[in-house]
Coordinates of N, CA and C in Angstrom, one line a residue:
X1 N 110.7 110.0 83.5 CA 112.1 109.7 83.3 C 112.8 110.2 84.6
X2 N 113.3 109.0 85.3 CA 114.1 109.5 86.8 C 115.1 109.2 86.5
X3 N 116.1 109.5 87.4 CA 117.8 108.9 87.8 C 117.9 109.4 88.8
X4 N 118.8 108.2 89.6 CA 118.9 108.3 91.3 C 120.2 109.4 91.6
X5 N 120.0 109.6 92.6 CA 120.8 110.5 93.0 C 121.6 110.1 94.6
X6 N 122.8 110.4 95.1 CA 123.5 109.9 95.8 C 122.8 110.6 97.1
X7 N 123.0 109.9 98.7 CA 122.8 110.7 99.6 C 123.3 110.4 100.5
X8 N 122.9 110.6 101.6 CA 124.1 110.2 103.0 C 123.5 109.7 104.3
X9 N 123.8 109.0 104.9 CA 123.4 108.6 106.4 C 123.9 109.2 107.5
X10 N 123.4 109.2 108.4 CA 124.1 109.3 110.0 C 123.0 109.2 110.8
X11 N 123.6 108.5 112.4 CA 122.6 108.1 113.0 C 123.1 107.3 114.0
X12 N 122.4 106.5 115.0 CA 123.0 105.9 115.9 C 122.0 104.3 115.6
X13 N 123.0 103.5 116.7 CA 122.1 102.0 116.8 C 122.0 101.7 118.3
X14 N 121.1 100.8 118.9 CA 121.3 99.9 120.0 C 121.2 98.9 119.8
X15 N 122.2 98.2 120.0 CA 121.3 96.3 120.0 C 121.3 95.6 121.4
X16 N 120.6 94.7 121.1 CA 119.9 94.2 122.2 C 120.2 92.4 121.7
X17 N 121.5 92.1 122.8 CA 121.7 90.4 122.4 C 120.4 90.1 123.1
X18 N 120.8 89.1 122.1 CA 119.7 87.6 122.7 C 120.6 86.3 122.4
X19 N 119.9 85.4 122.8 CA 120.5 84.2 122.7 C 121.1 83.6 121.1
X20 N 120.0 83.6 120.0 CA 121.1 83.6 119.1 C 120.9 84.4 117.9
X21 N 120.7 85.4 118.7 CA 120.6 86.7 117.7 C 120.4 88.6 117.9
X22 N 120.9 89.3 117.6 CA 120.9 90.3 118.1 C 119.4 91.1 118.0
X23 N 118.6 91.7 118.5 CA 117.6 92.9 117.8 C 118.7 94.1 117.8
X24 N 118.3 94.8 116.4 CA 119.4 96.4 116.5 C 117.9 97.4 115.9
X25 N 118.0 98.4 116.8 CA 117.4 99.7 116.7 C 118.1 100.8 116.1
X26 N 117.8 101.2 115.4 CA 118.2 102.2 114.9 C 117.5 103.5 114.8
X27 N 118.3 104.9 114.7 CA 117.7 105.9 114.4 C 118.8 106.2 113.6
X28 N 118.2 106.8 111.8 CA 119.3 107.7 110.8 C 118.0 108.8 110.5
X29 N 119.1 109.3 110.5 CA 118.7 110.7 109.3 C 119.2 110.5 107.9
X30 N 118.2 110.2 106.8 CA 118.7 110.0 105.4 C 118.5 111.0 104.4
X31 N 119.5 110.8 103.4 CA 118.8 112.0 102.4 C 118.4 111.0 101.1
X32 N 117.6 110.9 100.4 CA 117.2 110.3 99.1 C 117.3 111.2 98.2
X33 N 116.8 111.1 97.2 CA 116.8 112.1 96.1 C 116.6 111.2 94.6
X34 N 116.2 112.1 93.7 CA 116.1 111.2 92.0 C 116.0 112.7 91.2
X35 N 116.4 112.4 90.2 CA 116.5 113.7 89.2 C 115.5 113.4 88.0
X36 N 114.2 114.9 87.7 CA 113.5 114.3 86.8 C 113.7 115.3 85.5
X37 N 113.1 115.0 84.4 CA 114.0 115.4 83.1 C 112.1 117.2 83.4
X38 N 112.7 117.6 83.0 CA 111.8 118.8 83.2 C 111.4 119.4 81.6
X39 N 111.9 120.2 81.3 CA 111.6 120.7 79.9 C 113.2 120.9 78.7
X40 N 112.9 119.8 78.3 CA 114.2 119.6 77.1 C 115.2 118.9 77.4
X41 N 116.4 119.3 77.6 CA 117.4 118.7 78.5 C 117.7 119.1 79.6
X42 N 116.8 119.7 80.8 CA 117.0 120.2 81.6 C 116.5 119.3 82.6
X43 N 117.4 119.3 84.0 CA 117.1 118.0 84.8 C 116.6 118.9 86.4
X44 N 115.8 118.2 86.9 CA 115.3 119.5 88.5 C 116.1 118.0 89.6
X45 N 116.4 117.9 90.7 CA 117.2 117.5 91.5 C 116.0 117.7 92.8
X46 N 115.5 116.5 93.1 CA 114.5 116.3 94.4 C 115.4 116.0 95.4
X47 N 115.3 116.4 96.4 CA 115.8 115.9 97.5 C 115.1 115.8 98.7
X48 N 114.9 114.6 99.1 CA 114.1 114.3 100.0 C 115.0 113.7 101.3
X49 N 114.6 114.3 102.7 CA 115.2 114.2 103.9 C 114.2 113.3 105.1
X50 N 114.9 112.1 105.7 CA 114.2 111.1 106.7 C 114.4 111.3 107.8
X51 N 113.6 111.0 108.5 CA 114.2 110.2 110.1 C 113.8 108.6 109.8
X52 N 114.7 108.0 109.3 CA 114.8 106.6 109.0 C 114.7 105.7 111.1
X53 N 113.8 105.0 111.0 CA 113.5 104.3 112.5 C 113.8 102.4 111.8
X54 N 114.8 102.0 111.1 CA 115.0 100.9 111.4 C 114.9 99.6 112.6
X55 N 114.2 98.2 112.5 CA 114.0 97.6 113.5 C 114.3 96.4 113.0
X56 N 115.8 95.6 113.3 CA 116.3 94.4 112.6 C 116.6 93.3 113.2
X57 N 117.2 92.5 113.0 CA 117.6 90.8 113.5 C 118.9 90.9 112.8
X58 N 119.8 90.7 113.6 CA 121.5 90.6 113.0 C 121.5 88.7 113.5
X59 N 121.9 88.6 112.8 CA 122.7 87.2 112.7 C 124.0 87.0 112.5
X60 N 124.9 86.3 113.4 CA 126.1 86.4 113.1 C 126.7 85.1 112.5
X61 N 127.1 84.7 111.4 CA 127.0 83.6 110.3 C 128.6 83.3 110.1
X62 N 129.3 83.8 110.7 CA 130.7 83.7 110.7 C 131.2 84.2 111.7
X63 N 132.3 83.9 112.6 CA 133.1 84.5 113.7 C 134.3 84.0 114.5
X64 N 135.5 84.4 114.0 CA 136.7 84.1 114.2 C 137.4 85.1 115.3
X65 N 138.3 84.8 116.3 CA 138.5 85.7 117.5 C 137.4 87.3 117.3
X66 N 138.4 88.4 117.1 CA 137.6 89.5 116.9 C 137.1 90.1 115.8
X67 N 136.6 89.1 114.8 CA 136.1 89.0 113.7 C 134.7 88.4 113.4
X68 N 133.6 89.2 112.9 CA 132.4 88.2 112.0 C 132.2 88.7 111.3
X69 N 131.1 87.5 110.3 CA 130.4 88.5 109.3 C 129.1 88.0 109.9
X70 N 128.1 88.9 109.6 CA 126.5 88.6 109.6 C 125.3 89.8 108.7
X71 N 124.5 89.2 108.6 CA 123.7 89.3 108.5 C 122.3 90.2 108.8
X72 N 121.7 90.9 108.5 CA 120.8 92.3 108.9 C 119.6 91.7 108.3
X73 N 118.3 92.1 108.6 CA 116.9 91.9 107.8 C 115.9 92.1 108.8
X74 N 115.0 93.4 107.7 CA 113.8 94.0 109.2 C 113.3 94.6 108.4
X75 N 112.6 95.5 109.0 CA 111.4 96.5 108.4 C 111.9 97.8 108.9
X76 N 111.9 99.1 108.3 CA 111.5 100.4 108.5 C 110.3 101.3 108.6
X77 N 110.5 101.9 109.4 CA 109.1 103.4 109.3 C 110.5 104.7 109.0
X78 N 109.7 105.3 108.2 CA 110.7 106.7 107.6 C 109.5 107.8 107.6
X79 N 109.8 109.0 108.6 CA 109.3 109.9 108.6 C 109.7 111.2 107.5
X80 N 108.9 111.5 106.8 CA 109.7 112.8 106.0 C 109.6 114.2 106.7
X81 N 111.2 114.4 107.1 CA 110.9 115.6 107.6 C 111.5 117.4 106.1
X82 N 111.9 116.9 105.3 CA 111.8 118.3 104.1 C 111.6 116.9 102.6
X83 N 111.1 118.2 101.8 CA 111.5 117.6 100.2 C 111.3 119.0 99.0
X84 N 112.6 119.1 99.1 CA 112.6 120.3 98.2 C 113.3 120.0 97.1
X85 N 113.5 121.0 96.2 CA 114.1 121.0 94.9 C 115.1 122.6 95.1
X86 N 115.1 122.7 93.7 CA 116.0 124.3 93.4 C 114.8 125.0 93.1
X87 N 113.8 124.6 93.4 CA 112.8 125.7 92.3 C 111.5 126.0 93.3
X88 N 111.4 124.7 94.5 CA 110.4 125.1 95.6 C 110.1 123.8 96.1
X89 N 109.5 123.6 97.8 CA 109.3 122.4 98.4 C 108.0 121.9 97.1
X90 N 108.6 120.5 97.6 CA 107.6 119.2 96.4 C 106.6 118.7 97.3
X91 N 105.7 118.8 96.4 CA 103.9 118.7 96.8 C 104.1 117.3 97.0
X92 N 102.6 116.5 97.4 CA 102.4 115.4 97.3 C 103.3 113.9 97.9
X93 N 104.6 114.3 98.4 CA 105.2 114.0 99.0 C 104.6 112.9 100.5
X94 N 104.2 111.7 100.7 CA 104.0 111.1 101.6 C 104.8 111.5 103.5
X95 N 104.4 112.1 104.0 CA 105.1 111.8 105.4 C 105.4 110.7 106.0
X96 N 104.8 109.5 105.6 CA 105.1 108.3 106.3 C 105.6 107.3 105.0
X97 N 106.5 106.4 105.4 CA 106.9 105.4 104.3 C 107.3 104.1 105.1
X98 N 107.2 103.0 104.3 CA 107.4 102.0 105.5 C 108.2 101.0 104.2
X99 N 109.2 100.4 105.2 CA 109.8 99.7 103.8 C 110.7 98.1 104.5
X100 N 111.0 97.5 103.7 CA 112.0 96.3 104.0 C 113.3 96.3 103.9
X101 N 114.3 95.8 104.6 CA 116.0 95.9 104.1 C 116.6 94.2 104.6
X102 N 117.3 94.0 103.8 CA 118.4 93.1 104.1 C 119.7 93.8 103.9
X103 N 120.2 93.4 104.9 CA 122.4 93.6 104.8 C 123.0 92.6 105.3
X104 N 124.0 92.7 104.3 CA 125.0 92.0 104.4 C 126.5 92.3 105.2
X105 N 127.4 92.3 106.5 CA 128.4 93.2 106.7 C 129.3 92.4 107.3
X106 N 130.6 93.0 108.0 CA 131.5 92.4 109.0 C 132.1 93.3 109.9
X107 N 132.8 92.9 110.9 CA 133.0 93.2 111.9 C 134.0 92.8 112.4
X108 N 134.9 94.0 112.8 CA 136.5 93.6 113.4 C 136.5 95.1 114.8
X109 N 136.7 93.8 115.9 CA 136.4 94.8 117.5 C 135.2 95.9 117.2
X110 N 135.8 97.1 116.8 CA 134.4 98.1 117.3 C 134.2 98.8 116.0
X111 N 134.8 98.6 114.8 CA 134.1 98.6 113.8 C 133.0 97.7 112.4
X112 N 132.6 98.3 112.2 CA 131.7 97.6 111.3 C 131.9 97.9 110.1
X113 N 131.3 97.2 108.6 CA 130.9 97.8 107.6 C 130.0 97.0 107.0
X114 N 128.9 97.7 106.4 CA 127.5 97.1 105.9 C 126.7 97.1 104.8
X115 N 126.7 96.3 103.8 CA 126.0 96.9 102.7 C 124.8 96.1 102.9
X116 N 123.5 97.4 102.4 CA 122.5 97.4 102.9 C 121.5 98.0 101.4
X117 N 120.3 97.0 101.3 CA 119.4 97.4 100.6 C 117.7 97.5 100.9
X118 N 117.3 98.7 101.0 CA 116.3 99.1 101.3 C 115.4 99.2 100.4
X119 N 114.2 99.0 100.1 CA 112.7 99.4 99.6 C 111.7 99.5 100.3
X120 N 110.5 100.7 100.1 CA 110.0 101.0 100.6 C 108.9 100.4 99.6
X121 N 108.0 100.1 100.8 CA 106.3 99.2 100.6 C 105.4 100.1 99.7
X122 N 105.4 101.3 100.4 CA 104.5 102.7 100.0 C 105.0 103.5 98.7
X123 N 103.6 103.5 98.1 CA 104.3 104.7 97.1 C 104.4 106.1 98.3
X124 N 105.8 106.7 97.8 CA 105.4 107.7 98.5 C 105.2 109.3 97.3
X125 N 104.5 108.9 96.7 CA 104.0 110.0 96.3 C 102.8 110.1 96.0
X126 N 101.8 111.2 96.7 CA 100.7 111.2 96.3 C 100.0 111.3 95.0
X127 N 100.7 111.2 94.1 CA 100.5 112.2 93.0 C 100.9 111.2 91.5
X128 N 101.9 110.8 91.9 CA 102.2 109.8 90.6 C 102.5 108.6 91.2
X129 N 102.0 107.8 90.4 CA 101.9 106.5 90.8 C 103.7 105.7 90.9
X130 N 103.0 104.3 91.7 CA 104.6 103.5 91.5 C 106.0 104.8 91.7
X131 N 105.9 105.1 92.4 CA 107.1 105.7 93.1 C 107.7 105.0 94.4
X132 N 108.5 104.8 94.5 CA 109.2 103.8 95.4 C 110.9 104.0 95.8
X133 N 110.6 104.1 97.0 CA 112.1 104.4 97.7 C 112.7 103.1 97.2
X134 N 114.1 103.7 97.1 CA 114.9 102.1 96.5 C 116.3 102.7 96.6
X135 N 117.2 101.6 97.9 CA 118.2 102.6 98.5 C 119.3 101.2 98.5
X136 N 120.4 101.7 98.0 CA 121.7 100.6 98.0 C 122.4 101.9 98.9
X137 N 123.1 100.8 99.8 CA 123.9 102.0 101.0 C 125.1 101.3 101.4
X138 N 125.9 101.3 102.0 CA 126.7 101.4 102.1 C 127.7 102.4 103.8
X139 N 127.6 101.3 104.8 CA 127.7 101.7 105.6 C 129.3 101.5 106.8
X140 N 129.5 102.7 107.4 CA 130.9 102.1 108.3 C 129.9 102.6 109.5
X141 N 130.6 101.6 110.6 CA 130.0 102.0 112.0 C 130.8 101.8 113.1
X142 N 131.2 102.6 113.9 CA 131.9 103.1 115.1 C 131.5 102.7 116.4
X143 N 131.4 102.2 116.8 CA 130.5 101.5 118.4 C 131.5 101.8 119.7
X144 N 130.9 102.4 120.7 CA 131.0 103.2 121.5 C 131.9 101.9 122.9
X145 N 131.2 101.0 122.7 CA 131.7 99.7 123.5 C 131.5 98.7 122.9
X146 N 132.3 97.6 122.9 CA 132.0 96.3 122.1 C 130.7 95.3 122.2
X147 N 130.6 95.5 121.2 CA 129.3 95.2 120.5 C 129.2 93.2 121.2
X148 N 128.3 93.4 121.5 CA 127.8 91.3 121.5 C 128.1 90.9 120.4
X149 N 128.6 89.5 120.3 CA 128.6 89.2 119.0 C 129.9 88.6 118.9

């Protein structure tokens, strides 16, 4: 018996135009987490901490003066760097996780916003089966100089 638990991003991008489409690199630091039912009604709170290495294809599918919307879709590697609880770090925990995302976002001059869904390929637990990262996100982004596009 799980339930997801909220967590947060931050991180940087590069993209890299191309002719009709961007590659974006990314580095985040993520937190995941799921709450499991322990003994009775008592719930323990995992929290698990990334270095998320995203590698995507943006497509820009709309674009009016300093306006678009587009498109995201690529693969992840996620290193786990902690995974603790309230009660002691969690065993069996995978260090490597590799997963798929599509997003959806838009873009007005140098900001962004993106909603974004992630799953990971790998169980990442050694120990119990069918465990699977599974991340709805929700993102704003600040860019340093105007972005291609």
């Amino acid at each position: 018996d799980h339930a997801r638990m909220p967590g947060i991003n931050m991180g940087g991008v590069l993209i890299k135009p191309l002719q009709d489409f961007d590659l974006q690199f990314e580095m985040i630091i993520s937190s995941k987490g799921y709450q499991i039912k322990s003994i009775g009604d008592t719930h323990i709170s995992n929290l698990l901490i990334y270095i998320d290495l995203p590698i995507m294809v943006k497509k820009n599918l709309y674009t009016v003066k300093n306006f678009n919307v587009f498109l995201t879709g690529g693969t992840s590697v996620m290193y786990k760097i902690l995974s603790i609880n309230l009660v002691s770090e969690i065993e069996g925990i995978r260090k490597l996780d590799s997963g798929i995302l599509i997003g959806l976002g838009s873009q007005f001059n140098r900001v962004s916003f993106e909603l974004r869904i992630t799953r990971s390929i790998i169980n990442f637990d050694r120990v119990e089966p069918r465990k699977y990262n599974h991340v709805i996100s929700a993102g704003l982004n600040f860019y340093f100089k105007e972005p291609h596009g």
